[in-house]
Amino acid sequence: MQFARIAGLGKSLPDKVLDNLELEKMVDTSDEWITTRTGISQRRILGKDKGSSELGAKAAINALKNADVAPDKVDLIIVTTVTPDTIFPSTACYIQKKIKAKNAACFDLSAACAGFVYGLACAEKFIISGMYKTILVVSTEVMSSIVDWTDRSTCVLFGDGAGAAVLTASKKESFLATYLGSNGSYTDMLYVPAGGSKYSVTKEVLDNHDNCIRMRGNELFRLAVRAMADAAQNALELAKVPIDDIKLLIPHQANNRIITAIASRLKLPKEKVYVNIEKYGNMSAASSAIAFCEAWEDGLIKKGDIIVTAVFGAGLVWGSNVIRWV
Ligand code: ACO
């Protein structure tokens, strides 16, 4: 039997920093409101005319370097994004070209902020089935391209970035369990109304900013806490791992208060929960991918450690992986 392991992680962030003080000049908000309600101090912005494949390709190259895997050894590229370069072709194909992974099959996966965990799940299953040996999962987002910069209730929350993981075939078991869930009755909680087949972009759409994120933040808050805590608990149960045995929880970074509430529900001490939202805001699927990469870069993940992801996003969708670092 062939297992899968994460052989390397990478990230890429745009240089431009947008801090809360600059946002104060753009909308009726304050650094104090943003930091106390969300924990966010700054976010990165990619800038005009650059797509998510640009950040994704850089994160992929870093992950491949860290895994010591050549691009032409990649069998499959799975990109998770809500901000693709174009509706089609897939952003995975743009990244394939940029990183010269000429032997890879490519597709994009849509699971909003839960994309990285769904992507890891997919990649692991392709490897354990024996179909592929080396898979690149890239979560890349340019949330600034779908944010309504006149809406203070959402524009302060989001940022741009990309994270990537290289999964390879392994003799040792590393993915101990994965739990995924969805509830399509909440599609109106968090969505972009226009730009799809149902409501295409017109001048009226642009005037109403209907091509931008709409969110019912208050209701989502409660759902996010319950969904992520339950996902982690369910995955741990499937893996038969007691919560005390985990080294680190890597949650989706949507709001520091959500993360604190999850930790308290799971009875996890602060030191066991990775948080970097202060620097980047919510980068949708890229948040958990970058958090995983930075936890590894910070030396917090060692051989034998058990790492648990917990994510939540538009759909609603949620999920968790229990991973032993090998
Ligand atoms: N600056 C100042 N005041 C603001 C701002 C702002 N940026 N935004 C909202 N307010 C005001 C509101 O207008 C409201 O004023 P009112 O009382 O006069 O009506 C007041 O602040 C309180 O607003 P709430 O929405 O109740 O604030 P809350 O404490 O719930 O925080 C937030 C809002 C941060 C959005 C929070 O609800 C949240 O984080 N929700 C979850 C969001 C989430 O998880 N989203 C994504 C998950 S999936 C994914 O990542 C894509």
mmCIF file of N, CA and C and ligand atoms in Angstrom, residues 27-30 33-34 37-38 112-113 143 152-154 156-158 190 215-222 224 252-255 257-258 282 284 312-314, ligand 1:
data_model
loop_
_atom_site.group_PDB
_atom_site.id
_atom_site.type_symbol
_atom_site.label_atom_id
_atom_site.label_comp_id
_atom_site.label_asym_id
_atom_site.label_seq_id
_atom_site.Cartn_x
_atom_site.Cartn_y
_atom_site.Cartn_z
ATOM 1 N N VAL A 27 -12.386 54.154 4.049
ATOM 2 C CA VAL A 27 -13.773 53.943 4.502
ATOM 3 C C VAL A 27 -13.911 54.405 5.950
ATOM 4 N N ASP A 28 -15.159 54.484 6.430
ATOM 5 C CA ASP A 28 -15.418 54.946 7.801
ATOM 6 C C ASP A 28 -15.124 53.801 8.779
ATOM 7 N N THR A 29 -13.854 53.655 9.132
ATOM 8 C CA THR A 29 -13.455 52.589 10.058
ATOM 9 C C THR A 29 -12.314 53.097 10.916
ATOM 10 N N SER A 30 -11.827 52.243 11.822
ATOM 11 C CA SER A 30 -10.682 52.648 12.649
ATOM 12 C C SER A 30 -9.809 51.432 12.916
ATOM 13 N N TRP A 33 -11.252 49.514 15.783
ATOM 14 C CA TRP A 33 -12.386 48.615 15.477
ATOM 15 C C TRP A 33 -11.875 47.340 14.814
ATOM 16 N N ILE A 34 -10.994 47.519 13.834
ATOM 17 C CA ILE A 34 -10.552 46.334 13.074
ATOM 18 C C ILE A 34 -9.749 45.383 13.964
ATOM 19 N N ARG A 37 -12.133 43.767 16.728
ATOM 20 C CA ARG A 37 -13.175 42.864 16.213
ATOM 21 C C ARG A 37 -12.620 41.687 15.420
ATOM 22 N N THR A 38 -11.419 41.850 14.858
ATOM 23 C CA THR A 38 -10.931 40.790 13.944
ATOM 24 C C THR A 38 -9.511 40.294 14.241
ATOM 25 N N ALA A 112 -13.919 27.340 -1.857
ATOM 26 C CA ALA A 112 -13.742 28.619 -1.152
ATOM 27 C C ALA A 112 -12.623 28.530 -0.107
ATOM 28 N N CYS A 113 -12.892 29.033 1.086
ATOM 29 C CA CYS A 113 -11.839 29.092 2.114
ATOM 30 C C CYS A 113 -11.407 27.711 2.589
ATOM 31 N N MET A 143 -8.002 38.215 -3.246
ATOM 32 C CA MET A 143 -9.306 38.634 -2.719
ATOM 33 C C MET A 143 -9.558 40.123 -2.987
ATOM 34 N N ARG A 152 -17.291 48.923 4.237
ATOM 35 C CA ARG A 152 -16.393 48.762 5.392
ATOM 36 C C ARG A 152 -16.585 47.434 6.113
ATOM 37 N N SER A 153 -17.782 46.829 5.942
ATOM 38 C CA SER A 153 -18.021 45.591 6.688
ATOM 39 C C SER A 153 -17.269 44.394 6.093
ATOM 40 N N THR A 154 -16.805 44.516 4.852
ATOM 41 C CA THR A 154 -16.024 43.402 4.272
ATOM 42 C C THR A 154 -14.602 43.793 3.867
ATOM 43 N N VAL A 156 -12.258 45.434 5.083
ATOM 44 C CA VAL A 156 -11.171 45.423 6.070
ATOM 45 C C VAL A 156 -10.681 43.992 6.361
ATOM 46 N N LEU A 157 -11.430 43.010 5.877
ATOM 47 C CA LEU A 157 -11.165 41.622 6.310
ATOM 48 C C LEU A 157 -10.181 40.858 5.431
ATOM 49 N N PHE A 158 -10.136 41.201 4.126
ATOM 50 C CA PHE A 158 -9.485 40.288 3.177
ATOM 51 C C PHE A 158 -8.118 40.757 2.681
ATOM 52 N N LEU A 190 -22.495 33.953 2.136
ATOM 53 C CA LEU A 190 -21.215 34.499 1.682
ATOM 54 C C LEU A 190 -21.094 34.138 0.216
ATOM 55 N N MET A 215 -21.512 39.364 2.389
ATOM 56 C CA MET A 215 -21.347 38.471 3.538
ATOM 57 C C MET A 215 -22.278 38.851 4.684
ATOM 58 N N ARG A 216 -22.886 37.825 5.310
ATOM 59 C CA ARG A 216 -23.669 38.063 6.539
ATOM 60 C C ARG A 216 -22.780 37.649 7.717
ATOM 61 N N GLY A 217 -21.891 38.587 8.051
ATOM 62 C CA GLY A 217 -20.788 38.303 8.982
ATOM 63 C C GLY A 217 -21.204 37.757 10.333
ATOM 64 N N ASN A 218 -22.227 38.403 10.909
ATOM 65 C CA ASN A 218 -22.652 38.012 12.238
ATOM 66 C C ASN A 218 -23.101 36.561 12.333
ATOM 67 N N GLU A 219 -23.951 36.165 11.358
ATOM 68 C CA GLU A 219 -24.458 34.779 11.352
ATOM 69 C C GLU A 219 -23.334 33.785 11.043
ATOM 70 N N LEU A 220 -22.438 34.222 10.117
ATOM 71 C CA LEU A 220 -21.333 33.344 9.743
ATOM 72 C C LEU A 220 -20.418 33.050 10.929
ATOM 73 N N PHE A 221 -20.241 34.055 11.746
ATOM 74 C CA PHE A 221 -19.343 33.925 12.893
ATOM 75 C C PHE A 221 -19.671 32.671 13.711
ATOM 76 N N ARG A 222 -20.945 32.577 14.083
ATOM 77 C CA ARG A 222 -21.366 31.438 14.930
ATOM 78 C C ARG A 222 -21.224 30.111 14.185
ATOM 79 N N ALA A 224 -19.192 29.446 11.756
ATOM 80 C CA ALA A 224 -17.771 29.145 11.535
ATOM 81 C C ALA A 224 -17.169 28.456 12.759
ATOM 82 N N HIS A 252 -8.446 27.980 9.684
ATOM 83 C CA HIS A 252 -8.626 29.057 8.708
ATOM 84 C C HIS A 252 -8.577 30.389 9.458
ATOM 85 N N GLN A 253 -7.913 31.354 8.842
ATOM 86 C CA GLN A 253 -7.705 32.643 9.520
ATOM 87 C C GLN A 253 -8.734 33.665 9.004
ATOM 88 N N ALA A 254 -9.958 33.623 9.581
ATOM 89 C CA ALA A 254 -10.995 34.563 9.152
ATOM 90 C C ALA A 254 -11.165 35.678 10.176
ATOM 91 N N ASN A 255 -10.980 35.338 11.449
ATOM 92 C CA ASN A 255 -11.179 36.316 12.509
ATOM 93 C C ASN A 255 -10.533 35.729 13.770
ATOM 94 N N ARG A 257 -11.173 36.263 16.770
ATOM 95 C CA ARG A 257 -12.164 35.879 17.786
ATOM 96 C C ARG A 257 -12.778 34.519 17.460
ATOM 97 N N ILE A 258 -12.906 34.206 16.177
ATOM 98 C CA ILE A 258 -13.405 32.871 15.789
ATOM 99 C C ILE A 258 -12.382 31.819 16.232
ATOM 100 N N ASN A 282 -7.849 37.732 5.950
ATOM 101 C CA ASN A 282 -8.432 36.488 5.433
ATOM 102 C C ASN A 282 -8.093 36.352 3.946
ATOM 103 N N SER A 284 -8.843 33.643 2.144
ATOM 104 C CA SER A 284 -9.619 32.489 1.709
ATOM 105 C C SER A 284 -8.755 31.214 1.800
ATOM 106 N N PHE A 312 -13.185 26.470 6.975
ATOM 107 C CA PHE A 312 -14.599 26.778 6.823
ATOM 108 C C PHE A 312 -14.728 27.836 5.738
ATOM 109 N N GLY A 313 -15.745 27.731 4.886
ATOM 110 C CA GLY A 313 -15.872 28.755 3.854
ATOM 111 C C GLY A 313 -17.233 28.785 3.197
ATOM 112 N N ALA A 314 -17.331 29.633 2.183
ATOM 113 C CA ALA A 314 -18.586 29.844 1.465
ATOM 114 C C ALA A 314 -19.098 28.531 0.904
HETATM 115 N N1 ACO B 1 -15.394 49.685 10.957
HETATM 116 C C1 ACO B 1 -16.191 50.239 11.865
HETATM 117 N N2 ACO B 1 -17.430 49.787 12.133
HETATM 118 C C2 ACO B 1 -17.851 48.735 11.433
HETATM 119 C C3 ACO B 1 -17.078 48.107 10.454
HETATM 120 C C4 ACO B 1 -15.794 48.625 10.217
HETATM 121 N N3 ACO B 1 -14.948 48.107 9.324
HETATM 122 N N4 ACO B 1 -17.785 47.084 9.935
HETATM 123 C C5 ACO B 1 -18.963 47.046 10.564
HETATM 124 N N5 ACO B 1 -19.014 48.061 11.462
HETATM 125 C C6 ACO B 1 -20.098 48.398 12.363
HETATM 126 C C7 ACO B 1 -21.445 47.900 11.890
HETATM 127 O O1 ACO B 1 -22.030 48.803 10.976
HETATM 128 C C8 ACO B 1 -22.205 47.829 13.188
HETATM 129 O O2 ACO B 1 -22.632 49.133 13.521
HETATM 130 P P1 ACO B 1 -24.085 49.378 14.181
HETATM 131 O O3 ACO B 1 -24.054 48.629 15.477
HETATM 132 O O4 ACO B 1 -24.138 50.854 14.302
HETATM 133 O O5 ACO B 1 -25.050 48.796 13.187
HETATM 134 C C9 ACO B 1 -21.149 47.432 14.220
HETATM 135 O O6 ACO B 1 -19.881 47.741 13.613
HETATM 136 C C10 ACO B 1 -21.171 45.965 14.587
HETATM 137 O O7 ACO B 1 -21.235 45.191 13.408
HETATM 138 P P2 ACO B 1 -21.255 43.634 13.440
HETATM 139 O O8 ACO B 1 -21.382 43.113 12.057
HETATM 140 O O9 ACO B 1 -22.236 43.179 14.471
HETATM 141 O O10 ACO B 1 -19.772 43.350 13.987
HETATM 142 P P3 ACO B 1 -19.163 41.992 14.459
HETATM 143 O O11 ACO B 1 -18.649 42.121 15.835
HETATM 144 O O12 ACO B 1 -20.056 40.816 14.150
HETATM 145 O O13 ACO B 1 -17.901 41.866 13.502
HETATM 146 C C11 ACO B 1 -17.212 40.685 11.533
HETATM 147 C C12 ACO B 1 -18.082 41.810 12.113
HETATM 148 C C13 ACO B 1 -15.767 41.039 11.819
HETATM 149 C C14 ACO B 1 -17.442 40.598 10.046
HETATM 150 C C15 ACO B 1 -17.574 39.354 12.228
HETATM 151 O O14 ACO B 1 -18.975 39.196 12.227
HETATM 152 C C16 ACO B 1 -16.948 38.155 11.552
HETATM 153 O O15 ACO B 1 -15.744 37.984 11.562
HETATM 154 N N6 ACO B 1 -17.794 37.268 11.009
HETATM 155 C C17 ACO B 1 -17.343 36.049 10.374
HETATM 156 C C18 ACO B 1 -16.789 36.367 9.058
HETATM 157 C C19 ACO B 1 -16.232 35.143 8.433
HETATM 158 O O16 ACO B 1 -15.914 34.207 9.086
HETATM 159 N N7 ACO B 1 -16.159 35.266 7.155
HETATM 160 C C20 ACO B 1 -15.590 34.392 6.313
HETATM 161 C C21 ACO B 1 -15.621 32.921 6.579
HETATM 162 S S1 ACO B 1 -15.376 32.095 5.146
HETATM 163 C C22 ACO B 1 -14.202 32.904 4.379
HETATM 164 O O17 ACO B 1 -13.193 33.113 4.966
HETATM 165 C C23 ACO B 1 -14.407 33.484 3.010
#
